[in-house]
JSON list of C-alpha atoms in Angstrom, two decimals:
[
{"chain": "M", "resi": 20, "resn": "MET", "atom": "CA", "xyz": [-0.05, 0.01, 0.00]},
{"chain": "M", "resi": 21, "resn": "PRO", "atom": "CA", "xyz": [1.49, 3.44, -0.79]},
{"chain": "M", "resi": 22, "resn": "SER", "atom": "CA", "xyz": [2.33, 5.77, 1.80]},
{"chain": "M", "resi": 23, "resn": "SER", "atom": "CA", "xyz": [0.54, 9.10, 2.27]},
{"chain": "M", "resi": 24, "resn": "THR", "atom": "CA", "xyz": [1.89, 12.09, 0.26]},
{"chain": "M", "resi": 25, "resn": "ALA", "atom": "CA", "xyz": [-0.28, 14.64, 2.08]},
{"chain": "M", "resi": 26, "resn": "THR", "atom": "CA", "xyz": [-3.58, 14.61, 4.21]},
{"chain": "M", "resi": 27, "resn": "ILE", "atom": "CA", "xyz": [-6.41, 16.99, 3.64]},
{"chain": "M", "resi": 28, "resn": "ASN", "atom": "CA", "xyz": [-9.67, 17.72, 5.42]},
{"chain": "M", "resi": 29, "resn": "LYS", "atom": "CA", "xyz": [-13.30, 16.92, 4.46]},
{"chain": "M", "resi": 30, "resn": "ASP", "atom": "CA", "xyz": [-13.80, 20.61, 3.03]},
{"chain": "M", "resi": 31, "resn": "GLN", "atom": "CA", "xyz": [-10.74, 20.55, 1.17]},
{"chain": "M", "resi": 32, "resn": "ARG", "atom": "CA", "xyz": [-11.36, 17.18, -0.26]},
{"chain": "M", "resi": 33, "resn": "LEU", "atom": "CA", "xyz": [-14.77, 18.33, -1.43]},
{"chain": "M", "resi": 34, "resn": "ALA", "atom": "CA", "xyz": [-13.27, 21.35, -3.10]},
{"chain": "M", "resi": 35, "resn": "LEU", "atom": "CA", "xyz": [-10.69, 19.26, -4.97]},
{"chain": "M", "resi": 36, "resn": "TYR", "atom": "CA", "xyz": [-13.21, 16.80, -5.76]},
{"chain": "M", "resi": 37, "resn": "GLU", "atom": "CA", "xyz": [-15.58, 19.02, -7.43]},
{"chain": "M", "resi": 38, "resn": "LEU", "atom": "CA", "xyz": [-12.88, 20.33, -9.72]},
{"chain": "M", "resi": 39, "resn": "VAL", "atom": "CA", "xyz": [-11.41, 17.06, -10.49]},
{"chain": "M", "resi": 40, "resn": "ARG", "atom": "CA", "xyz": [-14.79, 15.76, -11.34]},
{"chain": "M", "resi": 41, "resn": "ASN", "atom": "CA", "xyz": [-15.58, 18.63, -13.75]},
{"chain": "M", "resi": 42, "resn": "HIS", "atom": "CA", "xyz": [-12.25, 18.13, -15.32]},
{"chain": "M", "resi": 43, "resn": "LEU", "atom": "CA", "xyz": [-13.03, 14.49, -16.01]},
{"chain": "M", "resi": 44, "resn": "GLY", "atom": "CA", "xyz": [-16.19, 15.38, -17.76]},
{"chain": "M", "resi": 45, "resn": "GLY", "atom": "CA", "xyz": [-13.99, 16.52, -20.65]},
{"chain": "M", "resi": 46, "resn": "LEU", "atom": "CA", "xyz": [-12.52, 12.99, -21.22]},
{"chain": "M", "resi": 47, "resn": "GLY", "atom": "CA", "xyz": [-14.10, 13.03, -24.87]},
{"chain": "M", "resi": 48, "resn": "ASP", "atom": "CA", "xyz": [-11.79, 15.81, -25.72]},
{"chain": "M", "resi": 49, "resn": "VAL", "atom": "CA", "xyz": [-9.12, 13.22, -26.07]},
{"chain": "M", "resi": 50, "resn": "TRP", "atom": "CA", "xyz": [-10.99, 11.57, -28.87]},
{"chain": "M", "resi": 51, "resn": "ILE", "atom": "CA", "xyz": [-11.73, 14.92, -30.50]},
{"chain": "M", "resi": 52, "resn": "ALA", "atom": "CA", "xyz": [-8.10, 16.02, -30.43]},
{"chain": "M", "resi": 53, "resn": "MET", "atom": "CA", "xyz": [-7.01, 12.43, -31.96]},
{"chain": "M", "resi": 54, "resn": "GLU", "atom": "CA", "xyz": [-9.90, 11.67, -34.33]},
{"chain": "M", "resi": 55, "resn": "ALA", "atom": "CA", "xyz": [-11.48, 15.10, -35.36]},
{"chain": "M", "resi": 56, "resn": "LYS", "atom": "CA", "xyz": [-8.44, 17.25, -35.42]},
{"chain": "M", "resi": 57, "resn": "GLY", "atom": "CA", "xyz": [-5.55, 14.71, -35.73]},
{"chain": "M", "resi": 58, "resn": "ASP", "atom": "CA", "xyz": [-3.86, 16.61, -32.83]},
{"chain": "M", "resi": 59, "resn": "TYR", "atom": "CA", "xyz": [-1.95, 13.72, -31.09]},
{"chain": "M", "resi": 60, "resn": "ALA", "atom": "CA", "xyz": [0.34, 15.98, -29.11]},
{"chain": "M", "resi": 61, "resn": "THR", "atom": "CA", "xyz": [-2.72, 17.55, -27.40]},
{"chain": "M", "resi": 62, "resn": "ALA", "atom": "CA", "xyz": [-4.48, 14.05, -27.16]},
{"chain": "M", "resi": 63, "resn": "GLU", "atom": "CA", "xyz": [-1.49, 12.84, -25.36]},
{"chain": "M", "resi": 64, "resn": "ARG", "atom": "CA", "xyz": [-1.30, 15.91, -22.88]},
{"chain": "M", "resi": 65, "resn": "LEU", "atom": "CA", "xyz": [-4.97, 15.54, -22.14]},
{"chain": "M", "resi": 66, "resn": "ALA", "atom": "CA", "xyz": [-4.59, 11.73, -21.47]},
{"chain": "M", "resi": 67, "resn": "MET", "atom": "CA", "xyz": [-1.71, 12.61, -18.91]},
{"chain": "M", "resi": 68, "resn": "GLU", "atom": "CA", "xyz": [-4.07, 15.26, -17.34]},
{"chain": "M", "resi": 69, "resn": "PHE", "atom": "CA", "xyz": [-6.96, 12.73, -17.13]},
{"chain": "M", "resi": 70, "resn": "SER", "atom": "CA", "xyz": [-4.66, 9.94, -15.86]},
{"chain": "M", "resi": 71, "resn": "GLU", "atom": "CA", "xyz": [-3.59, 12.20, -12.88]},
{"chain": "M", "resi": 72, "resn": "GLY", "atom": "CA", "xyz": [-7.14, 13.29, -12.40]},
{"chain": "M", "resi": 73, "resn": "PHE", "atom": "CA", "xyz": [-8.22, 9.59, -12.06]},
{"chain": "M", "resi": 74, "resn": "GLN", "atom": "CA", "xyz": [-5.30, 8.85, -9.61]},
{"chain": "M", "resi": 75, "resn": "LEU", "atom": "CA", "xyz": [-6.51, 11.71, -7.59]},
{"chain": "M", "resi": 76, "resn": "LEU", "atom": "CA", "xyz": [-10.09, 10.64, -7.66]},
{"chain": "M", "resi": 77, "resn": "ALA", "atom": "CA", "xyz": [-9.08, 7.30, -6.34]},
{"chain": "M", "resi": 78, "resn": "ASP", "atom": "CA", "xyz": [-7.64, 9.01, -3.24]},
{"chain": "M", "resi": 79, "resn": "LEU", "atom": "CA", "xyz": [-10.50, 11.49, -3.03]},
{"chain": "M", "resi": 80, "resn": "GLY", "atom": "CA", "xyz": [-13.12, 8.72, -3.47]},
{"chain": "M", "resi": 81, "resn": "TRP", "atom": "CA", "xyz": [-15.82, 8.43, -6.27]},
{"chain": "M", "resi": 82, "resn": "ASP", "atom": "CA", "xyz": [-18.71, 9.29, -4.00]},
{"chain": "M", "resi": 83, "resn": "ARG", "atom": "CA", "xyz": [-19.31, 13.08, -3.56]},
{"chain": "M", "resi": 84, "resn": "GLU", "atom": "CA", "xyz": [-20.73, 12.33, -0.19]},
{"chain": "M", "resi": 85, "resn": "ASP", "atom": "CA", "xyz": [-17.61, 10.63, 1.19]},
{"chain": "M", "resi": 86, "resn": "SER", "atom": "CA", "xyz": [-17.83, 10.59, 5.04]},
{"chain": "M", "resi": 87, "resn": "ARG", "atom": "CA", "xyz": [-14.10, 10.70, 5.75]},
{"chain": "M", "resi": 88, "resn": "GLU", "atom": "CA", "xyz": [-12.99, 13.58, 7.99]},
{"chain": "M", "resi": 89, "resn": "MET", "atom": "CA", "xyz": [-9.38, 13.43, 6.84]},
{"chain": "M", "resi": 90, "resn": "VAL", "atom": "CA", "xyz": [-8.30, 12.10, 3.44]},
{"chain": "M", "resi": 91, "resn": "GLU", "atom": "CA", "xyz": [-4.87, 10.62, 2.61]},
{"chain": "M", "resi": 92, "resn": "LEU", "atom": "CA", "xyz": [-3.48, 11.66, -0.84]},
{"chain": "M", "resi": 93, "resn": "THR", "atom": "CA", "xyz": [-1.24, 8.75, -1.86]},
{"chain": "M", "resi": 94, "resn": "MET", "atom": "CA", "xyz": [-0.43, 9.30, -5.52]},
{"chain": "M", "resi": 95, "resn": "PRO", "atom": "CA", "xyz": [3.21, 9.98, -6.39]},
{"chain": "M", "resi": 96, "resn": "ARG", "atom": "CA", "xyz": [4.46, 13.18, -5.36]},
{"chain": "M", "resi": 97, "resn": "GLU", "atom": "CA", "xyz": [5.41, 14.32, -9.05]},
{"chain": "M", "resi": 98, "resn": "ASP", "atom": "CA", "xyz": [1.87, 13.44, -10.35]},
{"chain": "M", "resi": 99, "resn": "LEU", "atom": "CA", "xyz": [0.12, 14.85, -7.52]},
{"chain": "M", "resi": 100, "resn": "THR", "atom": "CA", "xyz": [2.11, 18.10, -7.83]},
{"chain": "M", "resi": 101, "resn": "GLU", "atom": "CA", "xyz": [1.23, 18.30, -11.68]},
{"chain": "M", "resi": 102, "resn": "ALA", "atom": "CA", "xyz": [-2.66, 17.52, -10.81]},
{"chain": "M", "resi": 103, "resn": "LEU", "atom": "CA", "xyz": [-2.67, 20.35, -8.12]},
{"chain": "M", "resi": 104, "resn": "LYS", "atom": "CA", "xyz": [-0.92, 22.88, -10.40]},
{"chain": "M", "resi": 105, "resn": "ARG", "atom": "CA", "xyz": [-3.55, 22.25, -13.01]},
{"chain": "M", "resi": 106, "resn": "ILE", "atom": "CA", "xyz": [-6.32, 22.42, -10.41]},
{"chain": "M", "resi": 107, "resn": "ARG", "atom": "CA", "xyz": [-5.06, 25.62, -8.92]},
{"chain": "M", "resi": 108, "resn": "SER", "atom": "CA", "xyz": [-4.99, 27.00, -12.16]},
{"chain": "M", "resi": 109, "resn": "GLU", "atom": "CA", "xyz": [-8.45, 26.18, -13.06]},
{"chain": "M", "resi": 110, "resn": "ALA", "atom": "CA", "xyz": [-9.70, 27.54, -9.56]},
{"chain": "M", "resi": 111, "resn": "GLU", "atom": "CA", "xyz": [-7.86, 30.93, -10.24]},
{"chain": "M", "resi": 112, "resn": "GLY", "atom": "CA", "xyz": [-10.04, 31.16, -13.40]},
{"chain": "M", "resi": 113, "resn": "GLY", "atom": "CA", "xyz": [-13.17, 30.35, -11.24]},
{"chain": "M", "resi": 114, "resn": "VAL", "atom": "CA", "xyz": [-12.24, 32.67, -8.46]},
{"chain": "M", "resi": 115, "resn": "SER", "atom": "CA", "xyz": [-12.21, 35.87, -10.87]},
{"chain": "M", "resi": 116, "resn": "GLY", "atom": "CA", "xyz": [-15.85, 35.24, -11.65]},
{"chain": "M", "resi": 117, "resn": "SER", "atom": "CA", "xyz": [-17.94, 37.74, -13.63]},
{"chain": "M", "resi": 118, "resn": "GLU", "atom": "CA", "xyz": [-20.44, 40.50, -13.22]},
{"chain": "M", "resi": 119, "resn": "SER", "atom": "CA", "xyz": [-24.18, 39.60, -13.34]},
{"chain": "M", "resi": 120, "resn": "ASP", "atom": "CA", "xyz": [-27.41, 40.11, -11.47]},
{"chain": "M", "resi": 121, "resn": "ARG", "atom": "CA", "xyz": [-27.78, 39.48, -7.67]},
{"chain": "M", "resi": 122, "resn": "GLU", "atom": "CA", "xyz": [-29.23, 35.85, -8.10]},
{"chain": "M", "resi": 123, "resn": "GLN", "atom": "CA", "xyz": [-26.59, 34.78, -10.51]},
{"chain": "M", "resi": 124, "resn": "ARG", "atom": "CA", "xyz": [-23.86, 36.44, -8.40]},
{"chain": "M", "resi": 125, "resn": "GLU", "atom": "CA", "xyz": [-24.87, 34.64, -5.22]},
{"chain": "M", "resi": 126, "resn": "ALA", "atom": "CA", "xyz": [-24.80, 31.32, -6.90]},
{"chain": "M", "resi": 127, "resn": "GLU", "atom": "CA", "xyz": [-21.36, 32.35, -8.39]},
{"chain": "M", "resi": 128, "resn": "GLU", "atom": "CA", "xyz": [-19.90, 33.31, -4.96]},
{"chain": "M", "resi": 129, "resn": "LYS", "atom": "CA", "xyz": [-20.78, 29.91, -3.57]},
{"chain": "M", "resi": 130, "resn": "VAL", "atom": "CA", "xyz": [-18.95, 28.32, -6.59]},
{"chain": "M", "resi": 131, "resn": "ASN", "atom": "CA", "xyz": [-16.12, 30.70, -6.25]},
{"chain": "M", "resi": 132, "resn": "ALA", "atom": "CA", "xyz": [-15.75, 30.00, -2.52]},
{"chain": "M", "resi": 133, "resn": "ARG", "atom": "CA", "xyz": [-15.27, 26.39, -3.43]},
{"chain": "M", "resi": 134, "resn": "PHE", "atom": "CA", "xyz": [-12.76, 27.45, -6.29]},
{"chain": "M", "resi": 135, "resn": "GLN", "atom": "CA", "xyz": [-10.89, 29.54, -3.62]},
{"chain": "M", "resi": 136, "resn": "LEU", "atom": "CA", "xyz": [-10.83, 26.66, -1.19]},
{"chain": "M", "resi": 137, "resn": "ALA", "atom": "CA", "xyz": [-9.54, 24.30, -3.89]},
{"chain": "M", "resi": 138, "resn": "ARG", "atom": "CA", "xyz": [-6.84, 26.86, -4.79]},
{"chain": "M", "resi": 139, "resn": "ASN", "atom": "CA", "xyz": [-5.78, 27.37, -1.30]},
{"chain": "M", "resi": 140, "resn": "THR", "atom": "CA", "xyz": [-5.60, 23.58, -0.87]},
{"chain": "M", "resi": 141, "resn": "CYS", "atom": "CA", "xyz": [-3.46, 23.34, -3.80]},
{"chain": "M", "resi": 142, "resn": "GLU", "atom": "CA", "xyz": [-1.12, 26.12, -2.77]},
{"chain": "M", "resi": 143, "resn": "GLU", "atom": "CA", "xyz": [-1.02, 24.43, 0.78]},
{"chain": "M", "resi": 144, "resn": "LEU", "atom": "CA", "xyz": [-0.18, 21.02, -0.63]},
{"chain": "M", "resi": 145, "resn": "LEU", "atom": "CA", "xyz": [2.32, 22.16, -3.05]},
{"chain": "M", "resi": 146, "resn": "ALA", "atom": "CA", "xyz": [4.30, 23.96, -0.42]},
{"chain": "M", "resi": 147, "resn": "ARG", "atom": "CA", "xyz": [4.21, 20.78, 1.69]},
{"chain": "M", "resi": 148, "resn": "LEU", "atom": "CA", "xyz": [5.54, 19.06, -1.10]},
{"chain": "M", "resi": 149, "resn": "GLY", "atom": "CA", "xyz": [8.34, 21.55, -1.79]},
{"chain": "M", "resi": 150, "resn": "ALA", "atom": "CA", "xyz": [6.89, 22.33, -5.28]}
]
């Protein structure tokens, strides 16, 4: 059994889980890059990102309602570092948000809070990993 690379709490886990799950929803982009565009370099890059996403999801758990208070991340340090950098980048994009009416803004603020927590979690874990 692999040793733990880092440990996160339940809220941090959920923030990362949401972004990983959203990213994995784009799995069809590998096929599009390969078949529709013939862009094999992009397909390979995406495949690596999705591979890291699935590794992280294995640690985070597949169920959104995971009951663990603390979650150990056991994937290899290098892979975890790359995944966290990508998630942090996506979270930074989400934190910036957009101008809109009050109802939409409130919904966005809720999502942005999750993005912010994911970004902070990535920063904390990357610091622990020395990256």
